[in-house]
């Protein structure tokens, strides 16, 4: 029974896209810790300012998850995840700033990055809950593990890039971000479809 519209990608594809977005979001949150010594030299900031930037990033990425969860209840989760990656990749723009950039501008960049990271998490969790991909007891932990891997790999990836080619090499990380954003927005259902998917899962749960 054709509806005249293209069928959405398989749910395993969406699960992979959401898990990859979680990896990338937590990787973005770990970029600055991995390159802090180089960033201190590049921007001519002291250790206290560097630690302050890390604190602002961490606090924003966690506290903003509360309003982000409300946003996810009104917008398609995949679009929110994609928007979060775009916003969170602001940290990759550090090489584009002049060396004399002040503390205020750097702090604003960390706030923007933290907001983006925060958006990805509730949107991703909502998306994973809505998909029928494998046993539910495995899908959640796999999604979470991808985030932990991103947080663990982020400092090494960023440090390796900067050490090999300077701060400008961080711009290469825009490539996987762009690929993930494209995957998340590819044939994305209409806003109501995301909520209907959650209702479908709730209706399928056996009564106790």
CSV table of C-alpha atoms in Angstrom, one decimal:
chain,number,residue,atom,x,y,z
A,1,UNK,CA,0.0,0.0,0.0
A,2,UNK,CA,2.0,3.0,-1.3
A,3,UNK,CA,1.4,6.4,0.2
A,4,UNK,CA,3.3,8.3,-2.5
A,5,UNK,CA,6.1,9.3,-0.1
A,6,UNK,CA,9.5,7.9,0.4
A,7,UNK,CA,9.9,5.3,3.2
A,8,UNK,CA,12.0,6.4,6.1
A,9,UNK,CA,15.4,4.7,6.6
A,10,UNK,CA,15.4,1.5,8.7
A,11,UNK,CA,15.3,2.0,12.4
A,12,UNK,CA,18.7,0.4,12.8
A,13,UNK,CA,20.0,3.3,10.7
A,14,UNK,CA,18.4,5.8,13.0
A,15,UNK,CA,19.8,4.0,16.1
A,16,UNK,CA,23.3,4.1,14.6
A,17,UNK,CA,22.9,7.8,13.7
A,18,UNK,CA,21.7,8.7,17.2
A,19,UNK,CA,24.5,6.7,18.8
A,20,UNK,CA,27.1,8.4,16.5
A,21,UNK,CA,25.7,11.8,17.5
A,22,UNK,CA,26.1,10.9,21.2
A,23,UNK,CA,29.7,9.9,20.5
A,24,UNK,CA,30.4,13.1,18.6
A,25,UNK,CA,28.6,15.3,21.2
A,26,UNK,CA,30.7,14.0,24.1
A,27,UNK,CA,33.8,14.1,21.9
A,28,UNK,CA,33.1,17.9,21.4
A,29,UNK,CA,32.9,18.3,25.1
A,30,UNK,CA,36.3,16.8,25.5
A,31,UNK,CA,38.1,18.8,22.8
A,32,UNK,CA,39.2,21.7,25.0
A,33,UNK,CA,40.5,19.5,27.9
A,34,UNK,CA,42.7,17.8,25.3
A,35,UNK,CA,44.2,21.0,23.9
A,36,UNK,CA,44.1,23.2,26.9
A,37,UNK,CA,47.9,23.8,27.1
A,38,UNK,CA,48.0,24.7,23.4
A,39,UNK,CA,44.9,26.9,23.7
A,40,UNK,CA,46.5,28.8,26.7
A,41,UNK,CA,49.5,29.6,24.5
A,42,UNK,CA,47.5,30.4,21.4
A,43,UNK,CA,45.1,32.8,23.2
A,44,UNK,CA,47.7,34.0,25.8
A,45,UNK,CA,45.5,33.1,28.8
A,46,UNK,CA,46.5,31.9,32.2
A,47,UNK,CA,45.7,28.6,33.8
A,48,UNK,CA,42.9,30.1,35.9
A,49,UNK,CA,41.1,31.3,32.8
A,50,UNK,CA,41.6,28.0,31.1
A,51,UNK,CA,40.0,26.1,34.0
A,52,UNK,CA,37.2,28.6,34.1
A,53,UNK,CA,36.4,27.9,30.5
A,54,UNK,CA,36.3,24.1,31.3
A,55,UNK,CA,34.0,24.8,34.2
A,56,UNK,CA,31.6,26.9,32.1
A,57,UNK,CA,31.5,24.3,29.4
A,58,UNK,CA,30.8,21.5,31.9
A,59,UNK,CA,28.1,23.4,33.8
A,60,UNK,CA,26.3,24.5,30.7
A,61,UNK,CA,26.4,21.1,29.1
A,62,UNK,CA,24.7,19.6,32.2
A,63,UNK,CA,22.4,22.2,33.5
A,64,UNK,CA,20.9,23.1,30.1
A,65,UNK,CA,19.8,19.5,29.6
A,66,UNK,CA,16.7,20.4,31.8
A,67,UNK,CA,15.3,23.0,29.4
A,68,UNK,CA,16.6,20.9,26.5
A,69,UNK,CA,14.3,18.0,27.6
A,70,UNK,CA,11.3,20.4,27.3
A,71,UNK,CA,12.4,21.4,23.8
A,72,UNK,CA,12.5,17.7,22.8
A,73,UNK,CA,8.9,17.3,23.8
A,74,UNK,CA,7.8,19.9,21.2
A,75,UNK,CA,10.2,19.3,18.3
A,76,UNK,CA,11.4,16.2,16.4
A,77,UNK,CA,14.2,14.6,18.4
A,78,UNK,CA,16.4,14.0,15.3
A,79,UNK,CA,16.3,17.6,14.3
A,80,UNK,CA,17.1,18.6,17.9
A,81,UNK,CA,20.1,16.2,17.9
A,82,UNK,CA,21.3,17.7,14.6
A,83,UNK,CA,20.9,21.2,15.9
A,84,UNK,CA,22.8,20.2,19.0
A,85,UNK,CA,25.7,18.9,17.0
A,86,UNK,CA,25.9,22.1,14.9
A,87,UNK,CA,25.7,24.3,18.1
A,88,UNK,CA,28.2,22.0,20.0
A,89,UNK,CA,30.7,22.2,17.2
A,90,UNK,CA,31.3,25.9,18.1
A,91,UNK,CA,34.4,24.7,20.0
A,92,UNK,CA,35.9,23.7,16.7
A,93,UNK,CA,35.9,27.3,15.7
A,94,UNK,CA,38.6,28.2,18.2
A,95,UNK,CA,41.3,28.3,15.5
A,96,UNK,CA,39.3,30.9,13.6
A,97,UNK,CA,39.5,33.3,16.5
A,98,UNK,CA,42.4,35.8,16.7
A,99,UNK,CA,45.1,35.1,19.3
A,100,UNK,CA,44.1,38.2,21.3
A,101,UNK,CA,40.5,37.0,21.9
A,102,UNK,CA,39.4,38.0,25.4
A,103,UNK,CA,37.9,35.9,28.2
A,104,UNK,CA,34.3,37.1,27.4
A,105,UNK,CA,34.3,35.8,23.8
A,106,UNK,CA,35.9,32.5,24.8
A,107,UNK,CA,33.4,32.0,27.6
A,108,UNK,CA,30.5,32.7,25.2
A,109,UNK,CA,31.9,30.1,22.8
A,110,UNK,CA,32.0,27.6,25.6
A,111,UNK,CA,28.4,28.4,26.6
A,112,UNK,CA,27.3,27.9,23.0
A,113,UNK,CA,29.2,24.6,22.8
A,114,UNK,CA,27.7,23.4,26.1
A,115,UNK,CA,24.1,24.2,25.0
A,116,UNK,CA,24.7,22.2,21.8
A,117,UNK,CA,26.0,19.2,23.8
A,118,UNK,CA,23.0,19.5,26.2
A,119,UNK,CA,20.5,19.4,23.3
A,120,UNK,CA,21.9,16.1,22.0
A,121,UNK,CA,21.4,14.1,25.1
A,122,UNK,CA,17.7,14.2,25.9
A,123,UNK,CA,16.9,14.2,22.2
A,124,UNK,CA,19.0,11.1,21.7
A,125,UNK,CA,17.5,9.2,24.7
A,126,UNK,CA,14.0,10.0,23.5
A,127,UNK,CA,14.9,8.8,20.0
A,128,UNK,CA,16.4,5.5,21.3
A,129,UNK,CA,13.3,4.9,23.4
A,130,UNK,CA,11.1,5.4,20.4
A,131,UNK,CA,12.9,3.0,18.1
A,132,UNK,CA,12.4,-0.8,17.9
A,133,UNK,CA,16.0,-1.8,17.5
A,134,UNK,CA,17.1,-4.9,19.3
A,135,UNK,CA,16.4,-5.7,22.9
A,136,UNK,CA,15.5,-2.6,24.9
A,137,UNK,CA,18.0,-3.6,27.6
A,138,UNK,CA,20.8,-3.5,25.1
A,139,UNK,CA,19.9,-0.4,23.0
A,140,UNK,CA,20.1,2.0,25.9
A,141,UNK,CA,23.5,0.9,27.2
A,142,UNK,CA,24.9,0.8,23.7
A,143,UNK,CA,23.8,4.4,23.2
A,144,UNK,CA,25.3,5.5,26.5
A,145,UNK,CA,28.5,3.6,25.9
A,146,UNK,CA,29.0,5.5,22.6
A,147,UNK,CA,28.9,8.7,24.6
A,148,UNK,CA,31.5,7.5,27.1
A,149,UNK,CA,33.7,6.5,24.2
A,150,UNK,CA,33.4,9.9,22.7
A,151,UNK,CA,34.3,11.6,26.0
A,152,UNK,CA,37.3,9.2,26.4
A,153,UNK,CA,38.5,9.6,22.8
A,154,UNK,CA,37.9,13.3,22.5
A,155,UNK,CA,41.0,14.6,24.3
A,156,UNK,CA,43.3,12.2,22.4
A,157,UNK,CA,41.8,13.0,19.0
A,158,UNK,CA,42.0,16.8,19.6
A,159,UNK,CA,45.5,16.6,21.0
A,160,UNK,CA,46.8,14.4,18.2
A,161,UNK,CA,45.4,16.8,15.5
A,162,UNK,CA,46.7,19.9,17.2
A,163,UNK,CA,50.1,18.4,17.8
A,164,UNK,CA,50.4,17.2,14.2
A,165,UNK,CA,49.2,20.3,12.4
A,166,UNK,CA,48.4,23.1,14.8
A,167,UNK,CA,45.1,24.5,16.0
A,168,UNK,CA,43.8,24.7,12.5
A,169,UNK,CA,43.5,21.0,12.2
A,170,UNK,CA,40.6,21.0,14.6
A,171,UNK,CA,38.5,22.2,11.6
A,172,UNK,CA,38.8,18.6,10.2
A,173,UNK,CA,36.4,17.5,12.9
A,174,UNK,CA,33.7,19.4,11.1
A,175,UNK,CA,33.6,16.6,8.6
A,176,UNK,CA,32.2,13.9,10.8
A,177,UNK,CA,29.9,16.4,12.4
A,178,UNK,CA,28.5,17.3,8.9
A,179,UNK,CA,28.1,13.6,8.1
A,180,UNK,CA,26.1,13.0,11.3
A,181,UNK,CA,23.9,16.0,10.8
A,182,UNK,CA,23.2,14.8,7.3
A,183,UNK,CA,22.3,11.3,8.6
A,184,UNK,CA,20.0,12.7,11.3
A,185,UNK,CA,18.1,14.9,9.0
A,186,UNK,CA,17.9,12.4,6.0
A,187,UNK,CA,14.2,11.6,5.3
A,188,UNK,CA,13.4,12.8,8.8
A,189,UNK,CA,9.7,12.2,9.7
A,190,UNK,CA,7.3,15.1,10.3
A,191,UNK,CA,7.2,16.5,13.9
A,192,UNK,CA,4.2,14.4,14.8
A,193,UNK,CA,5.8,11.2,13.6
A,194,UNK,CA,8.3,11.4,16.4
A,195,UNK,CA,5.6,11.6,19.1
A,196,UNK,CA,3.6,8.9,17.4
A,197,UNK,CA,6.6,6.6,17.5
A,198,UNK,CA,6.8,7.1,21.3
A,199,UNK,CA,3.1,6.4,21.6
A,200,UNK,CA,3.5,3.2,19.5
A,201,UNK,CA,6.2,1.9,21.8
A,202,UNK,CA,4.0,2.7,24.9
A,203,UNK,CA,1.1,0.9,23.4
A,204,UNK,CA,3.2,-2.2,22.5
A,205,UNK,CA,4.4,-2.6,26.1
A,206,UNK,CA,2.7,-5.7,27.7
A,207,UNK,CA,0.3,-5.0,30.6
A,208,UNK,CA,1.4,-6.2,34.0
